Coordinates of C-alpha atoms in Angstrom, one line a residue:
Chain A
M396 CA 87.7 49.5 -172.9
D397 CA 85.2 49.7 -170.1
V398 CA 86.6 52.1 -167.6
V399 CA 86.5 51.0 -164.0
V400 CA 88.6 53.6 -162.3
Q401 CA 89.8 56.9 -163.8
A402 CA 92.1 59.3 -162.0
D403 CA 92.9 62.7 -163.4
A404 CA 95.7 64.7 -161.7
V405 CA 94.6 63.4 -158.2
V406 CA 96.3 65.1 -155.3
K407 CA 95.9 64.0 -151.6
R408 CA 97.8 65.5 -148.7
W409 CA 97.9 64.4 -145.1
G410 CA 99.0 67.4 -143.2
G411 CA 102.4 68.3 -144.7
T412 CA 102.8 65.0 -146.4
T413 CA 101.7 64.6 -150.0
A414 CA 100.5 61.1 -150.5
L415 CA 99.3 61.5 -154.1
A416 CA 100.8 64.3 -156.2
G417 CA 98.8 64.3 -159.4
A418 CA 98.2 60.7 -160.2
T419 CA 96.7 60.1 -163.6
F420 CA 95.6 56.8 -165.0
T421 CA 92.8 54.6 -166.3
M422 CA 92.0 51.2 -165.0
G423 CA 89.9 48.9 -167.2
R424 CA 88.2 45.6 -166.6
G425 CA 89.9 42.5 -165.3
V426 CA 92.7 42.4 -162.8
T427 CA 94.8 45.5 -162.4
G428 CA 97.9 45.7 -160.3
L429 CA 98.6 48.8 -158.3
V430 CA 102.4 48.8 -157.7
G431 CA 104.7 51.0 -155.8
A432 CA 107.1 51.0 -152.9
N433 CA 105.9 51.5 -149.4
G434 CA 104.7 55.1 -149.1
A435 CA 104.1 55.4 -152.9
G436 CA 100.4 56.3 -152.2
K437 CA 98.8 52.9 -152.9
T438 CA 96.7 52.7 -149.8
T439 CA 95.7 56.3 -150.0
L440 CA 94.5 55.7 -153.5
L441 CA 92.4 52.7 -152.4
G442 CA 90.8 55.0 -149.8
L443 CA 89.9 57.5 -152.5
V444 CA 88.5 54.7 -154.6
L445 CA 86.4 53.6 -151.7
G446 CA 85.2 57.2 -151.1
M447 CA 86.7 57.4 -147.6
H448 CA 88.6 60.5 -148.5
R449 CA 88.1 63.4 -150.9
P450 CA 90.9 64.4 -153.2
D451 CA 92.5 67.8 -152.5
A452 CA 92.7 68.4 -156.2
G453 CA 92.0 66.5 -159.4
R454 CA 89.2 64.1 -160.1
I455 CA 88.6 60.4 -159.6
T456 CA 85.7 58.3 -160.9
V457 CA 84.8 54.7 -160.0
L458 CA 82.4 52.8 -162.2
G459 CA 81.6 56.2 -163.8
R460 CA 80.8 58.0 -160.5
D461 CA 82.6 60.2 -158.0
P462 CA 83.2 57.9 -155.0
W463 CA 83.0 60.7 -152.5
T464 CA 79.5 61.8 -153.6
G465 CA 78.5 58.4 -154.9
G466 CA 78.0 57.3 -151.3
A467 CA 76.2 54.2 -150.2
D468 CA 75.0 53.0 -153.7
L469 CA 78.5 52.9 -155.0
R470 CA 80.2 51.4 -151.9
A471 CA 77.5 48.6 -151.9
R472 CA 79.1 47.5 -155.2
L473 CA 82.7 47.5 -154.0
G474 CA 84.5 44.9 -151.9
Y475 CA 87.6 45.6 -149.9
A476 CA 90.1 43.4 -148.2
P477 CA 92.7 45.5 -146.3
G478 CA 96.3 44.6 -146.0
H479 CA 96.1 44.3 -142.2
D480 CA 94.1 41.9 -140.1
A481 CA 90.5 43.1 -140.2
L482 CA 88.4 40.3 -138.9
P483 CA 87.4 40.0 -135.2
P484 CA 89.1 36.9 -133.7
D485 CA 86.1 35.9 -131.5
V486 CA 83.5 35.3 -134.1
S487 CA 83.2 32.6 -136.7
A488 CA 84.2 33.2 -140.3
H489 CA 80.7 32.6 -141.5
E490 CA 79.2 35.1 -139.0
I491 CA 81.5 37.9 -140.0
V492 CA 81.3 37.2 -143.7
R493 CA 77.5 37.1 -143.5
H494 CA 77.5 40.3 -141.4
V495 CA 79.7 42.2 -143.9
A496 CA 77.4 41.0 -146.8
E497 CA 74.4 42.2 -144.9
V498 CA 76.0 45.6 -144.3
H499 CA 76.6 45.8 -148.0
G500 CA 72.8 45.5 -148.5
L501 CA 72.0 41.8 -148.9
P502 CA 68.9 40.6 -147.0
R503 CA 69.8 38.3 -144.1
R504 CA 68.8 35.1 -145.9
A505 CA 70.8 35.9 -149.0
A506 CA 73.7 37.0 -146.9
T507 CA 73.7 33.7 -145.0
E508 CA 73.7 31.7 -148.2
R509 CA 76.3 33.8 -150.0
A510 CA 78.6 33.8 -147.0
S511 CA 78.8 30.0 -147.3
E512 CA 79.3 30.2 -151.0
A513 CA 82.1 32.7 -150.7
L514 CA 83.8 30.7 -148.0
F515 CA 83.6 27.5 -150.0
E516 CA 84.9 29.5 -153.0
V517 CA 88.1 30.4 -151.1
G518 CA 88.5 26.9 -149.7
L519 CA 87.2 27.5 -146.2
G520 CA 84.0 25.6 -146.5
E521 CA 84.7 23.0 -143.8
E522 CA 86.2 25.6 -141.5
R523 CA 83.5 28.3 -141.9
F524 CA 82.0 27.9 -138.4
R525 CA 85.4 28.1 -136.7
L526 CA 86.4 31.2 -134.8
V527 CA 88.6 33.5 -136.9
G528 CA 91.1 33.7 -134.0
T529 CA 91.9 30.0 -134.5
F530 CA 92.8 30.4 -138.2
S531 CA 96.3 30.4 -139.6
T532 CA 97.5 33.5 -141.5
G533 CA 96.6 31.9 -144.8
Q534 CA 93.1 31.1 -143.7
R535 CA 92.6 34.6 -142.4
Q536 CA 93.7 36.0 -145.7
R537 CA 91.2 33.7 -147.4
A538 CA 88.4 34.8 -145.0
K539 CA 89.2 38.4 -145.8
L540 CA 88.9 37.6 -149.5
A541 CA 85.6 35.8 -148.8
Q542 CA 84.1 38.8 -147.1
A543 CA 85.2 41.1 -149.9
I544 CA 83.3 39.0 -152.6
A545 CA 80.3 37.6 -150.7
H546 CA 78.0 40.5 -151.7
D547 CA 78.9 40.0 -155.4
P548 CA 80.7 43.4 -155.8
R549 CA 81.4 44.8 -159.3
L550 CA 84.9 45.8 -158.1
V551 CA 87.0 44.4 -155.4
L552 CA 90.1 46.0 -153.9
L553 CA 92.7 43.7 -152.4
D554 CA 95.5 45.3 -150.5
E555 CA 98.6 43.1 -150.2
P556 CA 96.6 39.8 -150.1
T557 CA 99.7 37.6 -149.9
N558 CA 101.1 39.4 -146.8
G559 CA 102.5 36.8 -144.4
L560 CA 101.9 33.8 -146.6
D561 CA 104.4 31.0 -147.3
P562 CA 105.1 30.2 -150.9
V563 CA 102.5 27.5 -151.2
Q564 CA 99.8 29.7 -149.6
R565 CA 100.9 32.6 -151.8
E566 CA 100.5 30.5 -154.9
E567 CA 97.0 29.4 -153.8
M568 CA 96.0 33.0 -153.0
L569 CA 97.2 34.2 -156.4
G570 CA 95.2 31.5 -158.0
L571 CA 92.1 32.7 -156.1
V572 CA 92.7 36.3 -157.2
R573 CA 93.1 35.2 -160.8
R574 CA 89.9 33.2 -160.5
V575 CA 88.0 36.1 -159.0
G576 CA 89.1 38.4 -161.8
H577 CA 88.9 36.1 -164.7
E578 CA 86.3 33.5 -164.0
L579 CA 83.9 35.1 -161.5
G580 CA 83.9 38.3 -163.6
I581 CA 84.6 40.7 -160.7
D582 CA 87.1 43.4 -161.5
V583 CA 90.0 43.5 -159.2
I584 CA 92.5 46.1 -158.1
L585 CA 95.5 44.2 -156.6
S586 CA 97.7 46.5 -154.5
S587 CA 101.1 45.0 -154.0
H588 CA 104.8 45.8 -153.8
L589 CA 105.7 42.3 -155.0
L590 CA 106.1 42.8 -158.7
E591 CA 106.5 39.2 -159.6
E592 CA 103.0 38.3 -158.3
V593 CA 101.4 41.3 -160.0
E594 CA 103.1 40.3 -163.2
R595 CA 101.7 36.8 -163.0
V596 CA 98.1 37.7 -162.1
C597 CA 97.3 41.1 -163.6
D598 CA 96.1 42.1 -167.0
A599 CA 97.2 45.7 -166.5
V600 CA 99.2 47.7 -164.0
V601 CA 99.5 51.2 -162.6
I602 CA 102.9 52.0 -161.1
L603 CA 103.0 54.7 -158.5
D604 CA 106.2 56.4 -157.3
H605 CA 106.1 59.2 -154.7
G606 CA 102.4 59.8 -155.4
T607 CA 102.6 60.1 -159.2
T608 CA 101.8 57.6 -161.9
V609 CA 105.1 56.7 -163.6
A610 CA 103.6 54.0 -165.9
S611 CA 100.2 52.5 -166.6
G612 CA 98.7 50.3 -169.2
G613 CA 98.3 46.7 -170.3
M614 CA 100.9 44.3 -169.0
A615 CA 101.8 43.2 -172.6
S616 CA 102.3 46.7 -173.9
L617 CA 104.4 47.8 -170.9
R618 CA 106.6 44.7 -171.0
G619 CA 107.0 44.8 -174.8
A620 CA 108.2 48.4 -174.9
V621 CA 111.9 47.5 -174.6
P622 CA 113.9 48.7 -177.6
E623 CA 116.8 46.3 -177.1
L624 CA 118.2 43.3 -178.9
I625 CA 119.9 40.6 -176.8
V626 CA 122.7 38.7 -178.4
E627 CA 123.9 35.7 -176.5
L628 CA 127.4 34.5 -177.5
D629 CA 128.8 31.1 -177.3
E630 CA 132.3 32.5 -176.8
P631 CA 134.6 33.4 -173.9
P632 CA 134.2 36.8 -172.3
D633 CA 136.4 38.7 -174.6
G634 CA 134.0 37.8 -177.4
A635 CA 131.4 40.2 -176.1
R636 CA 133.9 42.9 -175.9
T637 CA 134.9 42.3 -179.5
L638 CA 131.3 42.5 -180.6
V639 CA 130.7 45.7 -178.7
D640 CA 133.7 47.3 -180.3
A641 CA 132.6 46.2 -183.8
L642 CA 129.1 47.6 -183.2
A643 CA 130.5 50.8 -181.9
A644 CA 132.6 51.2 -185.0
A645 CA 129.4 50.7 -187.1
G646 CA 127.5 53.3 -185.1
A647 CA 125.3 51.0 -182.9
A648 CA 125.2 51.4 -179.1
S649 CA 125.7 48.2 -177.1
A650 CA 126.9 46.9 -173.8
A651 CA 128.3 43.6 -172.5
M652 CA 126.2 41.9 -169.8
D653 CA 126.1 38.8 -167.6
G654 CA 129.8 38.4 -167.3
G655 CA 130.6 39.1 -170.9
S656 CA 128.6 36.3 -172.6
T657 CA 125.7 38.6 -173.6
V658 CA 125.5 41.8 -175.6
V659 CA 122.6 44.2 -175.3
V660 CA 122.2 46.3 -178.4
A661 CA 120.0 49.4 -178.5
L662 CA 117.3 49.1 -181.2
E663 CA 117.5 52.5 -182.8
G664 CA 116.1 52.0 -186.2
D665 CA 115.7 48.9 -188.5
V666 CA 119.3 49.1 -189.6
V667 CA 120.5 47.8 -186.3
H668 CA 119.5 44.3 -187.2
D669 CA 121.7 44.5 -190.3
L670 CA 124.6 46.1 -188.3
V671 CA 124.5 43.2 -185.8
R672 CA 124.4 40.6 -188.6
D673 CA 127.4 42.3 -190.3
A674 CA 129.3 42.7 -187.0
L675 CA 128.9 39.0 -186.2
A676 CA 129.9 38.0 -189.6
A677 CA 133.0 40.2 -189.5
T678 CA 134.1 39.1 -186.1
G679 CA 133.3 35.4 -186.7
L680 CA 131.8 35.0 -183.2
A681 CA 129.7 31.9 -182.4
V682 CA 126.1 32.9 -181.5
R683 CA 123.8 31.0 -179.2
S684 CA 120.7 33.2 -179.7
I685 CA 119.5 36.6 -180.9
Q686 CA 116.2 37.8 -179.5
R687 CA 114.2 40.9 -178.9
A688 CA 114.4 41.9 -175.2
T689 CA 111.3 41.5 -173.1
A690 CA 111.2 43.4 -169.9
S691 CA 110.0 42.1 -166.6
L692 CA 107.7 44.2 -164.6
E693 CA 110.6 44.9 -162.4
D694 CA 112.5 46.4 -165.3
V695 CA 109.6 48.5 -166.2
Y696 CA 109.2 49.6 -162.6
L697 CA 112.9 50.4 -162.1
R698 CA 113.1 52.4 -165.3
S699 CA 109.9 54.2 -164.7
S700 CA 110.9 55.2 -161.2
E701 CA 114.4 56.0 -162.3
A702 CA 115.8 53.8 -159.5
A703 CA 118.2 52.0 -161.8
P704 CA 121.0 53.4 -164.0
P705 CA 120.5 52.9 -167.7
R706 CA 121.9 49.6 -169.0
L707 CA 123.1 51.0 -172.2
P708 CA 125.5 53.9 -172.9
R709 CA 123.7 56.5 -175.0
P710 CA 125.6 57.6 -178.1
Chain B
M841 CA 62.0 7.5 -154.1
T842 CA 64.6 9.4 -152.1
D843 CA 64.6 12.9 -150.7
A844 CA 68.4 13.3 -151.2
R845 CA 69.4 16.5 -153.0
I846 CA 72.5 18.0 -154.4
I847 CA 73.4 21.3 -152.8
D848 CA 75.2 23.6 -155.2
R849 CA 77.6 25.7 -153.1
R850 CA 79.5 27.2 -156.1
Y851 CA 79.9 31.0 -156.1
S852 CA 77.1 32.6 -158.2
H853 CA 76.2 36.1 -159.0
Y854 CA 73.6 37.9 -157.0
D855 CA 70.7 39.6 -158.7
G856 CA 68.4 40.1 -155.7
P857 CA 67.5 43.3 -153.9
R858 CA 70.2 45.4 -152.4
L859 CA 68.9 47.2 -149.3
G860 CA 70.3 50.6 -148.3
P861 CA 72.1 52.2 -145.4
R862 CA 69.2 51.7 -143.0
H863 CA 69.5 47.9 -143.5
A864 CA 73.3 48.2 -142.8
M865 CA 72.6 50.2 -139.6
R866 CA 70.1 47.6 -138.5
S867 CA 72.6 44.8 -139.1
V868 CA 75.3 46.6 -137.1
Y869 CA 72.7 47.4 -134.3
I870 CA 71.6 43.7 -134.1
Q871 CA 75.2 42.4 -134.3
T872 CA 76.2 44.7 -131.5
L873 CA 73.3 43.7 -129.3
R874 CA 74.2 40.0 -129.8
R875 CA 77.8 40.7 -129.1
V876 CA 77.2 42.7 -125.9
L877 CA 74.6 40.3 -124.6
G878 CA 76.9 37.3 -125.3
L879 CA 74.4 35.7 -127.7
H880 CA 75.9 33.0 -130.0
R881 CA 79.2 33.4 -128.1
P882 CA 81.0 31.1 -125.7
A883 CA 79.6 30.9 -122.1
R884 CA 82.2 33.3 -120.6
W885 CA 80.8 36.2 -122.6
K886 CA 77.3 35.6 -121.1
V887 CA 78.3 35.8 -117.5
L888 CA 78.4 39.6 -117.1
P889 CA 75.1 40.3 -119.0
I890 CA 73.3 37.6 -117.0
L891 CA 74.7 38.8 -113.7
S892 CA 73.7 42.4 -114.4
A893 CA 70.2 41.3 -115.5
V894 CA 69.8 39.2 -112.4
M895 CA 70.9 42.1 -110.2
A896 CA 68.4 44.4 -112.0
Y897 CA 65.4 42.1 -112.2
L898 CA 65.7 40.0 -109.0
P899 CA 64.5 42.7 -106.6
A900 CA 61.4 43.3 -108.8
V901 CA 60.6 39.6 -108.8
A902 CA 61.2 39.4 -105.0
F903 CA 59.0 42.4 -104.2
I904 CA 56.2 41.1 -106.5
G905 CA 56.5 37.8 -104.7
I906 CA 56.2 39.5 -101.3
V907 CA 53.1 41.4 -102.4
A908 CA 51.6 38.2 -103.9
L909 CA 52.4 35.7 -101.3
L910 CA 53.0 37.4 -97.9
P911 CA 50.4 39.0 -95.6
R912 CA 49.4 42.6 -96.2
R913 CA 51.3 43.8 -93.0
V914 CA 54.6 42.8 -94.6
H915 CA 53.9 44.9 -97.7
A916 CA 55.3 48.0 -96.0
L917 CA 58.7 46.5 -96.8
V918 CA 58.0 46.9 -100.5
P919 CA 59.2 50.2 -102.0
R920 CA 57.2 52.4 -104.3
P921 CA 58.1 52.1 -108.0
E922 CA 59.9 55.5 -108.0
A923 CA 62.2 54.2 -105.2
Y924 CA 63.2 51.1 -107.3
Y925 CA 66.2 52.8 -108.9
G926 CA 68.1 52.6 -105.7
F927 CA 68.0 48.8 -106.1
V928 CA 69.2 48.7 -109.7
S929 CA 71.9 51.3 -109.6
A930 CA 74.6 48.6 -109.2
A931 CA 73.3 46.8 -112.3
I932 CA 73.1 50.1 -114.2
A933 CA 76.7 50.8 -113.1
L934 CA 77.8 47.4 -114.3
F935 CA 76.2 47.8 -117.7
V936 CA 77.6 51.3 -118.0
L937 CA 81.1 50.0 -117.4
F938 CA 81.1 47.1 -119.8
V939 CA 78.5 47.7 -122.6
A940 CA 80.0 50.6 -124.5
P941 CA 83.6 49.3 -124.4
E942 CA 82.3 45.9 -125.6
A943 CA 80.3 47.5 -128.4
L944 CA 82.9 50.0 -129.7
C945 CA 86.5 48.9 -128.7
P946 CA 86.8 45.5 -130.5
D947 CA 85.9 47.1 -133.9
R948 CA 88.9 49.3 -133.7
R949 CA 91.2 46.8 -132.0
S950 CA 90.5 44.1 -134.6
R951 CA 90.4 46.9 -137.3
V952 CA 87.1 45.6 -138.6
L953 CA 86.1 49.3 -138.6
S954 CA 87.9 49.6 -142.0
L955 CA 85.4 47.1 -143.4
Y956 CA 82.5 49.0 -142.1
L957 CA 83.7 52.3 -143.5
A958 CA 84.3 50.7 -146.9
S959 CA 80.6 49.7 -146.9
P960 CA 77.4 51.8 -147.4
L961 CA 77.9 52.9 -143.8
T962 CA 79.4 56.3 -142.9
R963 CA 81.2 57.1 -139.7
T964 CA 78.0 58.8 -138.5
T965 CA 75.6 56.0 -139.4
Y966 CA 78.0 53.5 -137.9
L967 CA 78.1 55.4 -134.6
V968 CA 74.4 56.0 -134.5
A969 CA 73.8 52.2 -134.9
K970 CA 76.4 51.4 -132.2
I971 CA 75.2 54.0 -129.7
L972 CA 71.6 53.0 -130.2
A973 CA 72.6 49.5 -129.4
V974 CA 74.4 50.6 -126.2
A975 CA 71.4 52.6 -125.2
T976 CA 69.0 49.7 -125.9
V977 CA 71.1 47.4 -123.6
L978 CA 71.1 50.1 -120.9
L979 CA 67.3 50.3 -121.3
L980 CA 67.1 46.7 -120.3
V981 CA 68.1 47.7 -116.8
T982 CA 66.9 51.3 -116.6
L983 CA 63.4 50.6 -118.0
G984 CA 62.7 46.9 -117.8
P985 CA 62.9 46.2 -114.0
P986 CA 60.8 49.3 -112.9
L987 CA 58.2 48.5 -115.5
L988 CA 58.1 44.8 -114.5
F989 CA 57.8 45.9 -110.9
L990 CA 54.9 48.3 -111.7
V991 CA 53.0 45.7 -113.7
G992 CA 53.5 43.2 -110.9
L993 CA 52.1 45.7 -108.4
V994 CA 49.1 46.5 -110.6
L995 CA 48.3 42.8 -111.1
E996 CA 48.3 42.4 -107.3
S997 CA 46.2 45.5 -107.0
A998 CA 48.9 47.2 -105.1
G999 CA 49.9 49.7 -107.8
P1000 CA 48.6 53.1 -108.8
H1001 CA 44.9 53.5 -109.0
G1002 CA 43.0 53.8 -112.3
V1003 CA 44.1 54.0 -115.9
T1004 CA 45.3 57.6 -115.4
G1005 CA 47.5 56.7 -112.5
F1006 CA 48.9 53.7 -114.3
G1007 CA 49.5 55.7 -117.5
R1008 CA 51.2 58.5 -115.5
E1009 CA 53.5 56.0 -113.8
V1010 CA 54.4 54.3 -117.1
W1011 CA 55.3 57.7 -118.6
R1012 CA 57.5 58.5 -115.6
I1013 CA 59.2 55.2 -115.7
G1014 CA 59.7 55.5 -119.5
A1015 CA 61.1 59.0 -119.2
S1016 CA 63.4 58.0 -116.4
G1017 CA 64.7 55.0 -118.2
V1018 CA 65.4 57.0 -121.4
V1019 CA 67.2 59.7 -119.4
L1020 CA 69.4 57.3 -117.6
A1021 CA 70.1 55.2 -120.7
G1022 CA 70.7 58.3 -122.8
V1023 CA 73.1 60.0 -120.4
Y1024 CA 75.1 56.9 -119.5
A1025 CA 75.2 55.5 -123.1
A1026 CA 76.7 58.8 -124.4
A1027 CA 79.1 59.2 -121.6
S1028 CA 80.4 55.6 -121.7
A1029 CA 80.6 55.6 -125.5
A1030 CA 82.8 58.7 -125.3
F1031 CA 85.2 56.9 -123.0
A1032 CA 85.1 53.8 -125.2
S1033 CA 85.9 55.9 -128.3
L1034 CA 89.2 57.1 -126.8
T1035 CA 90.8 53.8 -126.5
D1036 CA 90.6 50.4 -128.3
R1037 CA 91.2 48.5 -125.0
R1038 CA 88.0 47.5 -123.2
A1039 CA 89.6 47.3 -119.8
V1040 CA 91.0 50.8 -120.2
A1041 CA 87.6 52.2 -121.3
S1042 CA 85.9 50.5 -118.4
G1043 CA 88.5 51.8 -116.0
A1044 CA 88.2 55.3 -117.3
S1045 CA 84.4 55.2 -117.1
L1046 CA 84.7 53.9 -113.5
L1047 CA 87.2 56.6 -112.5
V1048 CA 85.4 59.6 -114.1
L1049 CA 81.8 58.7 -113.3
I1050 CA 82.4 57.6 -109.7
G1051 CA 85.1 60.1 -109.2
S1052 CA 82.8 63.0 -110.3
G1053 CA 80.2 61.9 -107.8
A1054 CA 82.8 61.7 -105.0
V1055 CA 84.4 65.0 -105.8
T1056 CA 81.1 66.9 -106.1
A1057 CA 79.8 65.3 -102.9
I1058 CA 82.9 66.3 -101.0
L1059 CA 82.9 69.8 -102.4
H1060 CA 79.2 70.4 -101.4
F1061 CA 78.7 68.4 -98.3
A1062 CA 82.1 68.6 -96.6
L1063 CA 83.5 71.9 -97.9
G1064 CA 80.2 73.8 -98.3
A1065 CA 80.4 74.5 -102.0
P1066 CA 77.1 75.7 -103.5
E1067 CA 74.6 73.1 -104.6
W1068 CA 75.1 73.6 -108.3
V1069 CA 78.4 71.7 -108.1
L1070 CA 76.3 68.6 -107.7
L1071 CA 75.2 69.0 -111.3
F1072 CA 78.6 67.7 -112.3
G1073 CA 78.3 64.4 -110.4
F1074 CA 77.4 61.4 -112.5
N1075 CA 78.1 58.4 -110.3
P1076 CA 75.3 55.9 -110.9
L1077 CA 76.0 54.3 -107.5
S1078 CA 75.3 57.5 -105.7
G1079 CA 71.8 59.0 -105.3
V1080 CA 73.3 62.4 -105.5
S1081 CA 74.0 62.5 -109.2
A1082 CA 72.5 64.7 -111.8
P1083 CA 70.7 61.9 -113.8
F1084 CA 69.3 60.1 -110.7
E1085 CA 68.3 63.5 -109.2
L1086 CA 66.4 64.2 -112.4
V1087 CA 64.7 60.8 -112.2
Q1088 CA 63.4 61.8 -108.7
R1089 CA 61.9 65.1 -110.2
I1090 CA 60.3 63.1 -113.1
H1091 CA 58.5 61.1 -110.4
G1092 CA 57.3 64.3 -108.8
L1093 CA 59.6 63.9 -105.8
P1094 CA 61.8 66.7 -104.3
G1095 CA 65.0 64.5 -104.6
F1096 CA 68.0 64.4 -102.4
V1097 CA 68.9 68.1 -103.1
P1098 CA 65.6 70.0 -103.4
G1099 CA 67.5 73.3 -103.8
L1100 CA 68.7 72.3 -107.3
D1101 CA 66.6 73.7 -110.1
T1102 CA 64.9 71.0 -112.2
A1103 CA 65.7 73.0 -115.4
A1104 CA 69.4 73.0 -114.4
L1105 CA 69.2 69.2 -113.9
V1106 CA 67.7 68.8 -117.4
A1107 CA 70.4 71.1 -118.8
A1108 CA 73.2 69.2 -117.0
C1109 CA 71.9 65.8 -118.3
A1110 CA 71.4 67.2 -121.9
A1111 CA 74.9 68.7 -121.8
A1112 CA 76.5 65.5 -120.6
T1113 CA 74.7 63.5 -123.3
W1114 CA 75.7 65.9 -126.1
A1115 CA 79.3 66.2 -124.8
G1116 CA 79.6 62.4 -124.9
L1117 CA 78.2 62.2 -128.4
L1118 CA 80.4 65.0 -129.6
V1119 CA 83.6 63.4 -128.2
C1120 CA 82.6 60.2 -129.8
W1121 CA 81.9 61.8 -133.2
A1122 CA 85.1 63.9 -133.1
R1123 CA 87.1 60.8 -132.2
Y1124 CA 85.7 58.7 -135.1
R1125 CA 85.9 61.6 -137.5
S1126 CA 89.7 61.7 -137.0
I1127 CA 90.3 57.9 -137.4
Q1128 CA 92.0 57.1 -140.7
V1129 CA 91.7 53.5 -141.8
T1130 CA 93.3 53.8 -145.3
R1131 CA 96.1 56.3 -145.2

């Protein structure tokens, strides 16, 4: 895997507040989600990636270099769209995008051309000479994305890019992020507290909680790591209770869910499949489906951050 | 045969040259000049720069016109180049009050500063570009009009005699312009760095600069305080201010307060400039954009 960002026990304090308390993770190519509640340390981490701050302890590398000492060369290859409004309202979208591209090292002529390309790319081609102050929230978010990609960065950092967008605009923005990461070939770090959108767009995820990494890796591997079997019954509620009792007698941990029509069985060894089969045969319950549980990112997040009680009783 | 062509506006990768931080600073410098002077902006943004420029340059044009068109006996009305600053002090004051706030405050208010600091620019290089732009605009009124006036006088054979005299006068005007632009750019940038509201920054500049002149003048002239208190006066509208007093000395004149030591004036102006720059740097050093 090509490593884009690597953090090793990174600590960052702001006065008496510890924003990052030993975060360790590796981000590869593609779109990586940076997930965590407000105050988890996401924005501080973005600042470290951009080289705006120096870690108090630990080490972080971006594209193989220390962002604090990498300086101008490294930052010229990064794009950044902050979560807050960051464009002056009294200049045109084209002017500010061109200017940011120039500041990132592009000659004026190239910056002018690429500003148009980037604004067309995000769907603001026709509006590019309008003042940013006349834009809707969705258009401003698109303009922010345009300025982040206009200079053709290797890595772009997007902080809450769907903030303030309605469902349709959010869908369009996620489509743009997906396109930037997968079709334009620009690696993306998408910082968000909206798990559902990260799940839909990202190839990998880093979950922060109180400044530490509680989970990181490819989306498929994180979601697939749920050792549970879901048995959906076509029976009245007492059927689930019957099955749970039968499984308990056979030595398998399980619990009734969803009002009693579903039983979640802990997958502890290959024998559990046989125990479930035998219990169903013995009880004569009608089965609608049996499937391996797949976790949503929310499940992974809640378990990782220990915010949710375990669903299953442990034997 | 047609000259129609298809323009491909699709996003493409860039493999051209990437210029360094100097290019970034130049871009910020030019963008700031354009912003402050109202270039490529709606008409209302051009009013103040044009008004200030007219106030600064009109006397020079009028005096040159008098020398060129009216009889020699009227020429006594025309001041010497070194006295010209009295005619442009209002324009200088106007520029001092609005240039630095316009250059610095909107970047923090609209939070575009976070984009600059995520670029090859650092806080220091960003500030250098901004303050150089502020000083350049101030030079338009501290250097341009006296220089225009001198050239006009020379063309009408009413200026200093000989190449040496002209060169000496150009040097004096240049040094005076740089002193005034430097001191007031640093001072006004310091006020602008403390707030993200342009009106507040302009008000603070007005209050402190004019207030310092009034207080020191009262202390010295009304209450009999020693002359050195005048070193703390920086009101551009008053002749009795450290930078304008130094300009008088640069032109070889005794100034309004001959008892003040020239070296002390140089030290006062240098201290004011460095203090302004230090306040600005300290303020920007403490701004966190991604926390």
